[in-house]
mmCIF file of C-alpha atoms and ligand atoms in Angstrom:
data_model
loop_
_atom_site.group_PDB
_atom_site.id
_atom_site.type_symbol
_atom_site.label_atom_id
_atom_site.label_comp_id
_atom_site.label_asym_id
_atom_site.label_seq_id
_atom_site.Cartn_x
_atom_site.Cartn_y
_atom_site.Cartn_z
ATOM 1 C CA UNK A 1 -4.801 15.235 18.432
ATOM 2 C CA UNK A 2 -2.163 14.642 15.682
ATOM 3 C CA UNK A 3 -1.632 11.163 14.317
ATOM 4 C CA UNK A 4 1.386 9.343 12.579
ATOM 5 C CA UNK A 5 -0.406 5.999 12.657
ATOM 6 C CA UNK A 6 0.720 4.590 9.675
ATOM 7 C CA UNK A 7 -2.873 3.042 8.779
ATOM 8 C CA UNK A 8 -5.578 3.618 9.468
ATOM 9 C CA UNK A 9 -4.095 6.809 9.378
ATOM 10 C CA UNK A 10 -4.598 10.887 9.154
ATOM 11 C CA UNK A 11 -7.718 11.379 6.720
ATOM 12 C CA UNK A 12 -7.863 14.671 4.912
ATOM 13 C CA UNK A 13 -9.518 17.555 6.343
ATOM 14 C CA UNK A 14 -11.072 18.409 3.386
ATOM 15 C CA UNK A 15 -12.874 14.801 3.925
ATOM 16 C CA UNK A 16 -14.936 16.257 6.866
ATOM 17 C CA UNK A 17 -16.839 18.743 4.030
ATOM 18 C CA UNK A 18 -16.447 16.012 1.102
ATOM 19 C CA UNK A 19 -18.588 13.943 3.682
ATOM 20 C CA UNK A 20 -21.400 16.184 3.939
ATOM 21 C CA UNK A 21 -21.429 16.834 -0.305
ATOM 22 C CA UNK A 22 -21.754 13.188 -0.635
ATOM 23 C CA UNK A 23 -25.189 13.142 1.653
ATOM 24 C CA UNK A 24 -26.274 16.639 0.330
ATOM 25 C CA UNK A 25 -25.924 15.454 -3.955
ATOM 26 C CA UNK A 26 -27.928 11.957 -2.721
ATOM 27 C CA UNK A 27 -25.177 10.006 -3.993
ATOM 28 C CA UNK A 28 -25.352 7.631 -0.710
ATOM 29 C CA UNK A 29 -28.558 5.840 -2.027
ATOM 30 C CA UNK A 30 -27.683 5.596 -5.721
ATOM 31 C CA UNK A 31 -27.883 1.819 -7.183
ATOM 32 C CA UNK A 32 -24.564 0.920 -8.324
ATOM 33 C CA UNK A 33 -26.384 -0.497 -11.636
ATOM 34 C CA UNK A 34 -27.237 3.349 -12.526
ATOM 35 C CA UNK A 35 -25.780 5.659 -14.884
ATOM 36 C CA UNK A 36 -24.545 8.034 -11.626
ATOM 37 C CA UNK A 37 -22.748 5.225 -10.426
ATOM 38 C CA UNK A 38 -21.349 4.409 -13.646
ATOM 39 C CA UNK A 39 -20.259 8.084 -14.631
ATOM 40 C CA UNK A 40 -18.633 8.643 -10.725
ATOM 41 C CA UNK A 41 -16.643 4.888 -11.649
ATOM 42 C CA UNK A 42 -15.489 6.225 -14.811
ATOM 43 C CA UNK A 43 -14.421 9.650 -13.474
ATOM 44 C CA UNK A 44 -12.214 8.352 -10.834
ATOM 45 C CA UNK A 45 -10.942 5.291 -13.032
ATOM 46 C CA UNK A 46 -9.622 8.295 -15.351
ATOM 47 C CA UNK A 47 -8.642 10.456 -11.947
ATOM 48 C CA UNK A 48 -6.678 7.375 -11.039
ATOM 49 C CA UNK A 49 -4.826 6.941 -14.134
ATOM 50 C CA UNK A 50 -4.230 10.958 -14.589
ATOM 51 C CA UNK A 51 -2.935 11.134 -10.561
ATOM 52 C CA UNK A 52 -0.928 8.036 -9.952
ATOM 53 C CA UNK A 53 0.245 7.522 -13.662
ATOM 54 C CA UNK A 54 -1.033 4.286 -14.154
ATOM 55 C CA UNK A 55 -1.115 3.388 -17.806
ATOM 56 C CA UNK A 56 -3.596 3.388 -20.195
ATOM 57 C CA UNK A 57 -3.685 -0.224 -20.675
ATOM 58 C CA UNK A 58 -3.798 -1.358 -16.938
ATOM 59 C CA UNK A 59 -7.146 -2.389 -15.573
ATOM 60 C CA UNK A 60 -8.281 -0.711 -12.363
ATOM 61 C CA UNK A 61 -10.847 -2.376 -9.854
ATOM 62 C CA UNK A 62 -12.627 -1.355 -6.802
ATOM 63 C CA UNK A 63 -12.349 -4.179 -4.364
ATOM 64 C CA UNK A 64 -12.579 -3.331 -0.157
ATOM 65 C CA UNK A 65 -9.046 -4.046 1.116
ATOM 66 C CA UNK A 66 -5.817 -5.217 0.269
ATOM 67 C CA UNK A 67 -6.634 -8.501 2.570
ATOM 68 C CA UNK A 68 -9.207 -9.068 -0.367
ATOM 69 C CA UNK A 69 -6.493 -8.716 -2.722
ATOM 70 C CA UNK A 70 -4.806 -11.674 -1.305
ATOM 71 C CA UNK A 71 -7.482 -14.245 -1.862
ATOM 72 C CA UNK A 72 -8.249 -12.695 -5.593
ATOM 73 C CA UNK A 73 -5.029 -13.034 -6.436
ATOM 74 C CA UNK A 74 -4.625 -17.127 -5.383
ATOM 75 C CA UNK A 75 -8.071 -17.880 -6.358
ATOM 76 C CA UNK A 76 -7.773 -16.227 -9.606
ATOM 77 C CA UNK A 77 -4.044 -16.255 -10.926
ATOM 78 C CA UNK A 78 -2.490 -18.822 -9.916
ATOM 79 C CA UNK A 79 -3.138 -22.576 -10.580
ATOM 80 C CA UNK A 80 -0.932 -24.624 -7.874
ATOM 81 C CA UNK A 81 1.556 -21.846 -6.454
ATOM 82 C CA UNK A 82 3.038 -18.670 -5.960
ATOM 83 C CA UNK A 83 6.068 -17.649 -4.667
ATOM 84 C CA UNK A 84 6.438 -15.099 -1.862
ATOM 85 C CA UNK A 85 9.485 -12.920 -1.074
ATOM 86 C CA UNK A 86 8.914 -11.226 2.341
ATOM 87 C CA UNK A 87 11.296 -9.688 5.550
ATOM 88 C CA UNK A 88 8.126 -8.602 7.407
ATOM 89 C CA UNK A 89 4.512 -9.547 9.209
ATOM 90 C CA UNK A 90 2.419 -8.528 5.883
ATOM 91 C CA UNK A 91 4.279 -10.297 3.360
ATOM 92 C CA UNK A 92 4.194 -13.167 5.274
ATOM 93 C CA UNK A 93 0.915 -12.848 6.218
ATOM 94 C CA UNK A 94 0.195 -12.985 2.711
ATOM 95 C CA UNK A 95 1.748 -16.054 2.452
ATOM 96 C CA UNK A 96 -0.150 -17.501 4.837
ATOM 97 C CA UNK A 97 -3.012 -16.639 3.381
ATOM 98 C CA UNK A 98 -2.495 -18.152 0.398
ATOM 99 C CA UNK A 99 -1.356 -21.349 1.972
ATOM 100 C CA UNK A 100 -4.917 -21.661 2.756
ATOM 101 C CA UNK A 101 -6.689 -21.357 -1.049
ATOM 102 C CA UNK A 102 -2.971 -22.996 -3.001
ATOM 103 C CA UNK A 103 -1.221 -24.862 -0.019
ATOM 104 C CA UNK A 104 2.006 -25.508 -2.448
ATOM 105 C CA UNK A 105 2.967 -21.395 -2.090
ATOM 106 C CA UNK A 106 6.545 -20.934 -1.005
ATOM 107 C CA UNK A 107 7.877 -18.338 0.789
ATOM 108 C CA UNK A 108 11.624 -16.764 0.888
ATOM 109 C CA UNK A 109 12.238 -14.608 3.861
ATOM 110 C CA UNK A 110 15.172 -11.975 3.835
ATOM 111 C CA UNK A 111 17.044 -9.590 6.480
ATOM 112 C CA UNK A 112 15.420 -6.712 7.067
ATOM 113 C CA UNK A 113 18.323 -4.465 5.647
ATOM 114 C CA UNK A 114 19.137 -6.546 2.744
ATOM 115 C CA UNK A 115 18.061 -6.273 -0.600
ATOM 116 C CA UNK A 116 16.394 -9.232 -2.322
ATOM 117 C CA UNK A 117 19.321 -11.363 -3.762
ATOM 118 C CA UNK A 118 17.570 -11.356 -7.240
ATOM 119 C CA UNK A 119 20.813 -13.167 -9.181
ATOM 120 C CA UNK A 120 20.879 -15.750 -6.611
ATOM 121 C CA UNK A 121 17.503 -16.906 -5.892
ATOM 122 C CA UNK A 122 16.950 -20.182 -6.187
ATOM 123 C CA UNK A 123 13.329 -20.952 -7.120
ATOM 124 C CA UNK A 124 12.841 -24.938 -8.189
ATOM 125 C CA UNK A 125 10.651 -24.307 -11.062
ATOM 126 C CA UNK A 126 9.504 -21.717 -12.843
ATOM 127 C CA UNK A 127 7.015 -20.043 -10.410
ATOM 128 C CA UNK A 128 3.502 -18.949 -11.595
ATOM 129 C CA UNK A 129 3.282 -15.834 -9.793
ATOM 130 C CA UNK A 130 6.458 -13.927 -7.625
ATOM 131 C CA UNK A 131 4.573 -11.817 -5.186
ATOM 132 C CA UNK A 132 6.300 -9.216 -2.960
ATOM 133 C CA UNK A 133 5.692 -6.190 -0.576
ATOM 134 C CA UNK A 134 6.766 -2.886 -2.067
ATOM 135 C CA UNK A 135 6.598 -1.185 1.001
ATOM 136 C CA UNK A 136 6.834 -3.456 4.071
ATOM 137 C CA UNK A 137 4.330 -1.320 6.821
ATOM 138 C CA UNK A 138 5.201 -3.490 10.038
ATOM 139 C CA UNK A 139 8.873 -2.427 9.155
ATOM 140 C CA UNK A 140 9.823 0.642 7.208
ATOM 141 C CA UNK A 141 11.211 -1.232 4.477
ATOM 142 C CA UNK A 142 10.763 -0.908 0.654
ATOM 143 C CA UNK A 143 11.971 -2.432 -2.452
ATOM 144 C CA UNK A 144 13.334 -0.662 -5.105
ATOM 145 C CA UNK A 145 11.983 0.044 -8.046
ATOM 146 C CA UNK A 146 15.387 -2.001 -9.908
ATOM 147 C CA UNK A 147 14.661 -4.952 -7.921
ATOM 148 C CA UNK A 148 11.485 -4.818 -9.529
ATOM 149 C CA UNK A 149 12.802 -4.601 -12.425
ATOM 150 C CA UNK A 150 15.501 -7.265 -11.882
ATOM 151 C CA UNK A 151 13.027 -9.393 -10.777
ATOM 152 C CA UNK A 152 10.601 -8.888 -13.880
ATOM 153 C CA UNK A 153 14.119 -9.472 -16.095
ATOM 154 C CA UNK A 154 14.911 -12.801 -14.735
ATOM 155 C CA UNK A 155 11.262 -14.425 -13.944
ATOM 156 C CA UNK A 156 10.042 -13.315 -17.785
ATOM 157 C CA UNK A 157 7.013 -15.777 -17.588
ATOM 158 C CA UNK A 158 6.104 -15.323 -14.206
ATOM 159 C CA UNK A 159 3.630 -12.851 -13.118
ATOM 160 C CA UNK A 160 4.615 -10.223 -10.659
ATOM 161 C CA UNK A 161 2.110 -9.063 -8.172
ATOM 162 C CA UNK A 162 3.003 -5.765 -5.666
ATOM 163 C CA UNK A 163 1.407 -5.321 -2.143
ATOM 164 C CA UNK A 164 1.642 -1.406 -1.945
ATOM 165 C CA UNK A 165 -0.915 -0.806 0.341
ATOM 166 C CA UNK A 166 1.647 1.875 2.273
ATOM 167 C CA UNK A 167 2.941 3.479 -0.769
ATOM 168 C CA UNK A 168 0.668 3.645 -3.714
ATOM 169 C CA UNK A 169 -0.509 7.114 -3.842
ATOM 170 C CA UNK A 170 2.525 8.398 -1.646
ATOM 171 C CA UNK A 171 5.251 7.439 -3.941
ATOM 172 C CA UNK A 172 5.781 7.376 -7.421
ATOM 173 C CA UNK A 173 5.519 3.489 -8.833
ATOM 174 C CA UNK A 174 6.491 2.434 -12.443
ATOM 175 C CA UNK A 175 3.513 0.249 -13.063
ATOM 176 C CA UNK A 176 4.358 -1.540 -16.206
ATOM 177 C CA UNK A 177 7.119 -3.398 -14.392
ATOM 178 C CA UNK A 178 4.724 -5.648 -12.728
ATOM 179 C CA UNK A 179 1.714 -7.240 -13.148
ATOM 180 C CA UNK A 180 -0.417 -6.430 -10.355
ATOM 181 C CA UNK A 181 -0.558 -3.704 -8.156
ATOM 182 C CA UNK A 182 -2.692 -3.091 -5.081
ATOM 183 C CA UNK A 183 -3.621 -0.722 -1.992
ATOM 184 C CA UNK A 184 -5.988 0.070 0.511
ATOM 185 C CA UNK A 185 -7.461 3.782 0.787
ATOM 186 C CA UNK A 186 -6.286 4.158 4.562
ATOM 187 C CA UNK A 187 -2.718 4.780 4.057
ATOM 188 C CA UNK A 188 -1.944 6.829 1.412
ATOM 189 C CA UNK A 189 -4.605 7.817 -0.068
ATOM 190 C CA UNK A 190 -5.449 9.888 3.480
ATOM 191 C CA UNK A 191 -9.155 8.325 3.269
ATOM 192 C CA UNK A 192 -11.305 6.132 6.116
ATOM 193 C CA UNK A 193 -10.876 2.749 5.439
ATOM 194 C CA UNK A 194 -13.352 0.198 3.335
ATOM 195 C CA UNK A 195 -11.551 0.815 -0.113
ATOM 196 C CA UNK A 196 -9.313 -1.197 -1.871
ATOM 197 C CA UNK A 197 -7.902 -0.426 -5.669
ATOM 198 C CA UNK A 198 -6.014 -3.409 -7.667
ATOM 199 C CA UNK A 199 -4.692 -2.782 -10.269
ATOM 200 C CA UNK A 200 -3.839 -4.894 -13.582
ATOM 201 C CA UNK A 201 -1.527 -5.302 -16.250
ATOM 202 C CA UNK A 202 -3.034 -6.704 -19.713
ATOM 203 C CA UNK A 203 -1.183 -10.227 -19.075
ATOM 204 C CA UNK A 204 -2.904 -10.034 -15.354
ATOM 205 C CA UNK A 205 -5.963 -10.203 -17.307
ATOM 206 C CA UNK A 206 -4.919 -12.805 -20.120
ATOM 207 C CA UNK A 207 -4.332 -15.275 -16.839
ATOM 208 C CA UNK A 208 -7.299 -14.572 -15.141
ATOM 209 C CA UNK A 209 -9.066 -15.474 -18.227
ATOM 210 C CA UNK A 210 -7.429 -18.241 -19.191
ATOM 211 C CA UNK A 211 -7.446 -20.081 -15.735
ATOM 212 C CA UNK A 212 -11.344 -18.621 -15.798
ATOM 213 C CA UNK A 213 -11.940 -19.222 -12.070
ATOM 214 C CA UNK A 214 -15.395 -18.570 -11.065
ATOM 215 C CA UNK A 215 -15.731 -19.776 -7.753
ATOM 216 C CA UNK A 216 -15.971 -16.260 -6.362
ATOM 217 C CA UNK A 217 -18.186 -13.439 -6.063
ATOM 218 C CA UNK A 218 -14.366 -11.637 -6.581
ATOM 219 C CA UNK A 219 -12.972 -13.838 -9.346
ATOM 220 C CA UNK A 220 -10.807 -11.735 -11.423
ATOM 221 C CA UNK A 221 -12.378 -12.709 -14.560
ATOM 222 C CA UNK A 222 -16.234 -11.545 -12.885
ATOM 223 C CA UNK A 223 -14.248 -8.272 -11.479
ATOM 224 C CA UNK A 224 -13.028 -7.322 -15.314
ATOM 225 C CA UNK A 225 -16.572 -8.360 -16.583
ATOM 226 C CA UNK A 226 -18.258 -5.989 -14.499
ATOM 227 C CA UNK A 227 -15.430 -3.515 -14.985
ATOM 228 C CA UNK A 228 -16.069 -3.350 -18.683
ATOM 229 C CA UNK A 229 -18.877 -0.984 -17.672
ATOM 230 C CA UNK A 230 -17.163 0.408 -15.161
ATOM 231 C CA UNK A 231 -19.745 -1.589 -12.445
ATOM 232 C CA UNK A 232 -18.395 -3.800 -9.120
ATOM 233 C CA UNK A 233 -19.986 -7.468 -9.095
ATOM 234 C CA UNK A 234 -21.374 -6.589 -5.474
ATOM 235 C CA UNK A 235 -22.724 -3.211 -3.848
ATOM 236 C CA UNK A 236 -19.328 -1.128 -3.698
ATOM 237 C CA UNK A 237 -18.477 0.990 -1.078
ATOM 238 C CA UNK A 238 -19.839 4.072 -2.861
ATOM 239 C CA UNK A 239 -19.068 6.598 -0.439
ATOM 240 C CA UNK A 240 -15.647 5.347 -0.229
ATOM 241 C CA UNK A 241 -15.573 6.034 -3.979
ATOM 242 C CA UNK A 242 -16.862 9.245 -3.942
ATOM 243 C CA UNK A 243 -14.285 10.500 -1.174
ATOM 244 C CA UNK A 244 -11.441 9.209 -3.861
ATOM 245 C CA UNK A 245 -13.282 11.139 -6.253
ATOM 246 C CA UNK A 246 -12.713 14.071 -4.416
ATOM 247 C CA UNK A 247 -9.140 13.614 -2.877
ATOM 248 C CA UNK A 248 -7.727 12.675 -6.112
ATOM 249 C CA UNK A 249 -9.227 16.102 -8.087
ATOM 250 C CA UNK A 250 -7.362 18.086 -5.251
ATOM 251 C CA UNK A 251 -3.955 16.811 -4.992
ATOM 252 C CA UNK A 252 -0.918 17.426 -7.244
ATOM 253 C CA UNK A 253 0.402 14.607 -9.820
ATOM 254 C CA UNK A 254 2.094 11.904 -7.902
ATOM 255 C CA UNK A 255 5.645 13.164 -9.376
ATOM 256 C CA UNK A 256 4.992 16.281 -7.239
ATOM 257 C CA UNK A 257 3.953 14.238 -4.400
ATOM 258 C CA UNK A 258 6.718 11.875 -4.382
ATOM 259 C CA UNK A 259 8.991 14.481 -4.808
ATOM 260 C CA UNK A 260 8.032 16.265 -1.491
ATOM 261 C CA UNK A 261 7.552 12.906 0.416
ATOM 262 C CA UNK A 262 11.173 11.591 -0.258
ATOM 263 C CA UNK A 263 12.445 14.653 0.761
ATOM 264 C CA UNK A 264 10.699 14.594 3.907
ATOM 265 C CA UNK A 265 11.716 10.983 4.555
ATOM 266 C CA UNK A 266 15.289 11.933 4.440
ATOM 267 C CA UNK A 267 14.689 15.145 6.534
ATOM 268 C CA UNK A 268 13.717 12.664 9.395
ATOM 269 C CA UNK A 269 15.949 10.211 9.018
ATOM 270 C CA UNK A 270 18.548 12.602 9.376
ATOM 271 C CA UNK A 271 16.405 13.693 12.104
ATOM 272 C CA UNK A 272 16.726 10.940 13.934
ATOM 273 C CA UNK A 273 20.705 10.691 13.583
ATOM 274 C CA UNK A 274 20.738 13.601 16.215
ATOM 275 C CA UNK A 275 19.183 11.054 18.890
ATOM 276 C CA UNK A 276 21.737 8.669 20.789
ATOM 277 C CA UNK A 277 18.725 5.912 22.685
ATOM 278 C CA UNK A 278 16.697 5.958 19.777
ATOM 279 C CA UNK A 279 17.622 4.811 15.644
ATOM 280 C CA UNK A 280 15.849 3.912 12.913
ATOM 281 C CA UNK A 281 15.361 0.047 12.947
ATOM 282 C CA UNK A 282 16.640 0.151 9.483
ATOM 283 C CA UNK A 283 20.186 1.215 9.015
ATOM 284 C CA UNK A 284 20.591 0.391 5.397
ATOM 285 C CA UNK A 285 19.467 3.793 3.458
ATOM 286 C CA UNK A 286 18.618 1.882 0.268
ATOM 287 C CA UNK A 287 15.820 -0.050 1.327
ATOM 288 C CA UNK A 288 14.838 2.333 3.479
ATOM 289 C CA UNK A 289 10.935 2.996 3.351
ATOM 290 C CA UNK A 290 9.603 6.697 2.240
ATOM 291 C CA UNK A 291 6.428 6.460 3.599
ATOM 292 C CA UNK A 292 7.485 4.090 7.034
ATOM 293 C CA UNK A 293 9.775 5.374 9.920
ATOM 294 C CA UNK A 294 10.429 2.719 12.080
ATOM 295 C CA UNK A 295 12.620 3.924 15.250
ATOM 296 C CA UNK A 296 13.823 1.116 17.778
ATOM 297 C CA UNK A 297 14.601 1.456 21.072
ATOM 298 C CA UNK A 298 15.055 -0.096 24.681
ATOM 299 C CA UNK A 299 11.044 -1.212 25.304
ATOM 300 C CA UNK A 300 11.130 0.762 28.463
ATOM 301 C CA UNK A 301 11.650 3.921 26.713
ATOM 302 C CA UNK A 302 9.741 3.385 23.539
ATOM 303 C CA UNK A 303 6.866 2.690 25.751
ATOM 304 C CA UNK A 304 7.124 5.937 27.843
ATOM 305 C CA UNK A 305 7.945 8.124 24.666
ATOM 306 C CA UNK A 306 4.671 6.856 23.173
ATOM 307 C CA UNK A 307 2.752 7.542 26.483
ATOM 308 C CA UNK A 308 4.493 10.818 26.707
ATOM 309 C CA UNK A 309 3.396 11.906 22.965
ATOM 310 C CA UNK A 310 -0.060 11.187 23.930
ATOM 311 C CA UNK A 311 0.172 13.438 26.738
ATOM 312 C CA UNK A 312 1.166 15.887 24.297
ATOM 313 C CA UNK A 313 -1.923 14.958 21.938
ATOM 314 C CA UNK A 314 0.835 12.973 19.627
ATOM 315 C CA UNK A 315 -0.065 9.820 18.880
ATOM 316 C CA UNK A 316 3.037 7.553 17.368
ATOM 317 C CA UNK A 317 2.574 4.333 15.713
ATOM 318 C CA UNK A 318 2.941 1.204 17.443
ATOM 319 C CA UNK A 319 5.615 -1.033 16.556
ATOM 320 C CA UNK A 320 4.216 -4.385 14.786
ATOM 321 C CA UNK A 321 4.755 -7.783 14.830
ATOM 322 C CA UNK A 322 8.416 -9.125 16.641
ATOM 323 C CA UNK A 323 8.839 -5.471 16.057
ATOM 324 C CA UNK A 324 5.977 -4.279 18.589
ATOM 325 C CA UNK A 325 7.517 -3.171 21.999
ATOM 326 C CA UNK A 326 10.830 -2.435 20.652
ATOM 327 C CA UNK A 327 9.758 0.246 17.945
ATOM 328 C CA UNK A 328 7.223 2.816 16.802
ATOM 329 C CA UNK A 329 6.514 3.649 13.308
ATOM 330 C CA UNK A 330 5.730 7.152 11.940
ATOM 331 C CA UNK A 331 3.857 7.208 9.096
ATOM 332 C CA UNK A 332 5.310 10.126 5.933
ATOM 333 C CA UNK A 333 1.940 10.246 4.492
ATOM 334 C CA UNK A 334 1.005 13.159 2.125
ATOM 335 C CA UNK A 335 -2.038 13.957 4.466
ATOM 336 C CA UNK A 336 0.577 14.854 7.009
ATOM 337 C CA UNK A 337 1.496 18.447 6.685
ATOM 338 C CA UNK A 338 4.587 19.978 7.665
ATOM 339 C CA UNK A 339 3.585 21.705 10.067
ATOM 340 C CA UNK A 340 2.220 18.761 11.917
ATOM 341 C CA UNK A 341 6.269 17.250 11.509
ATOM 342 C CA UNK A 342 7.099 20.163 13.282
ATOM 343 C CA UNK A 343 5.319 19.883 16.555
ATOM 344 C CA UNK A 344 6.343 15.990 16.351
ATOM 345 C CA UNK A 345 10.203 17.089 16.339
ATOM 346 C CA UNK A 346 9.764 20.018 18.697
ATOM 347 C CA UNK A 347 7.936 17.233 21.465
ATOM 348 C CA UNK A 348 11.305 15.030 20.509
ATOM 349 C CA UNK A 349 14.156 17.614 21.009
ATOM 350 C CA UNK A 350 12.533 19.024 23.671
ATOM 351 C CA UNK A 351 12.075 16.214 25.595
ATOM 352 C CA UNK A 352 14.510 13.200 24.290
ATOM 353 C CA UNK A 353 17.845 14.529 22.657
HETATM 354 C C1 PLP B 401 -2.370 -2.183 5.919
HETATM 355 C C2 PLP B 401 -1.735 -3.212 5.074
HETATM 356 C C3 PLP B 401 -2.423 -4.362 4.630
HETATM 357 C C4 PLP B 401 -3.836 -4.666 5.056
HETATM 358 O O1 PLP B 401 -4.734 -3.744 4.577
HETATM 359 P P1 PLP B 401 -6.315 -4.001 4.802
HETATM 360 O O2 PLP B 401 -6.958 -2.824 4.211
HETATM 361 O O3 PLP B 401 -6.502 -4.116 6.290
HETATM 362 O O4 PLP B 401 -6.645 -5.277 4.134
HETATM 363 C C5 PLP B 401 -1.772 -5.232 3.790
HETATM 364 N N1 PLP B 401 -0.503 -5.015 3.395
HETATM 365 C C6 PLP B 401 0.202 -3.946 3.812
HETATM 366 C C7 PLP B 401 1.607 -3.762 3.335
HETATM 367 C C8 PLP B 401 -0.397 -3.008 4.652
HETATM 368 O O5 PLP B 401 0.308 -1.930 5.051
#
């Protein structure tokens, strides 16, 4: 069976034998208070760095999903409100969220093949936190890395915090524009889920300390405590940790990575030009998402291509949100090999041009 589920998604094959290493060296029952745990946190804080180019100064922490990263981020960085720019079901998800813990949190919603309208936002006062979805999953959109950087130009003392749960690790991201940064091992990373990563700029940190909110067994201030000694403030998911561990010693820097994954991206969008019933749902090619195909449809024929792959042992993504009978998604991760692409275009052609 191949998948292009676009999380949870394809794991590694290689995580089959890393499974069986992790039982054989004993490091299943190791307390997370014990110099083993503490030299395996280390290693793959420095793998993470090395790998995904995050810089020296950012903090990394091991938290268990990017949902989790949601409620750290209200509880712990912001004092009344946030402001959310979303066009999709997980950035406005995240809104909702956070209406919960800091009910003031505004949202701005744009067109799913525009780009944010930085120079003409209009946000009353200066807002604590700006918090946006790199790579919109329910979609196939992304946000470039200058509207980042536009953004991070015109909100100087706002903090900027970055859902890339379906890109981190897939594409390359310039981490010191932003202040936060966060995924979940499922995508990307080609692990099982359980894992989340956040990571933090040095002003991140000088917030969560000076708001010091404790409330939380995941307050940001208690996460960089423990951190200090590279420890988790509850029992982590240490085989989750240990799979990382081993993905991230195997693969190539992420500037070879996001090299081959943007070329495969436009490979199948152009791919999908040669189809007259089915397009991608997102015609604009510059917010386009690398790591996201979404490909709409008529329902009727969406639904029978997807019961038609798994005939064929193909399983495509389901559409999501108002997007969910009248697309599927096909997930560009770098666990996907090329060969797998293949068979998916051969079952296409053969059966749909
Ligand atoms: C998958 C996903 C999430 C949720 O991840 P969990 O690990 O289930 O918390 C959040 N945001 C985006 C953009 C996602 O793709």
């Amino acid at each position: 069976m191949l998948t292009f589920y676009p999380g949870p998604s394809k794991v590694y094959p290689e995580v089959k034998d890393y499974m069986a290493m992790a039982y054989d060296e004993g490091i299943l029952s190791i307390p997370h208070r014990s110099d083993r745990f503490v030299q395996l946190s280390k290693n793959v804080v420095a793998l993470l760095r090395k790998k995904l180019n995050i810089p020296q100064d950012y903090h990394i922490y091991f938290v268990s999903s990017a949902t989790e990263c949601w409620e750290i981020i209200a509880q712990s960085l912001t004092r009344h409100n946030s402001f959310h720019l979303y066009n999709g079901s997980f950035g406005e998800k995240w809104l909702q969220y956070v209406r919960k813990i800091k009910p003031q949190a505004k949202g701005f919603k744009f067109g799913v093949n525009e780009e944010i309208p930085v120079k003409d936002l209009e946000i009353e006062a200066e807002p604590e936190l700006i918090c946006i979805t790199q790579n919109e999953t329910s979609n196939g959109t992304q946000i470039k890395e200058t509207t980042i950087l536009n953004l991070f130009n015109r909100y100087r003392d706002a903090l900027i915090a970055v859902d890339a749960t379906s890109s981190m690790a897939g594409i390359s991201l310039k981490y010191i524009k932003a202040d936060v940064w966060y995924a979940s091992v499922q995508k990307c990373f080609g692990l099982p889920a359980g894992l989340g990563i956040m990571v933090c700029s040095p002003r991140a940190v000088f917030r969560a300390k000076e708001i010091n909110e404790r409330g939380h067994y995941n307050s940001m201030v208690m996460l960089y405590e423990k951190m200090l000694n590279y420890q988790t403030t509850n029992t982590p998911n240490v085989l989750g940790i240990y799979l990382l561990q081993q993905v991230m010693e195997q693969r190539a820097p992420i500037k070879t990575i996001d090299h081959d994954i943007v070329k495969r991206s436009q490979d199948l969008y152009e791919f999908f030009d040669l189809f007259s019933s089915i397009t991608p749902l997102v015609t604009n090619p510059e917010v386009r998402s690398n790591t996201v195909i979404t490909i709409q449809g008529p329902e009727k024929l969406i639904d029978e291509m997807k019961r038609n792959a798994l005939r064929n042992e193909i399983v495509l993504g389901n559409g999501y949100g108002p997007w969910a009978k009248n697309t599927f998604r096909i997930a560009n991760f770098p666990a996907i090999s090329d060969d797998e692409f293949k068979i998916l275009k051969h079952f296409l052609l053969s059966n749909y041009e």
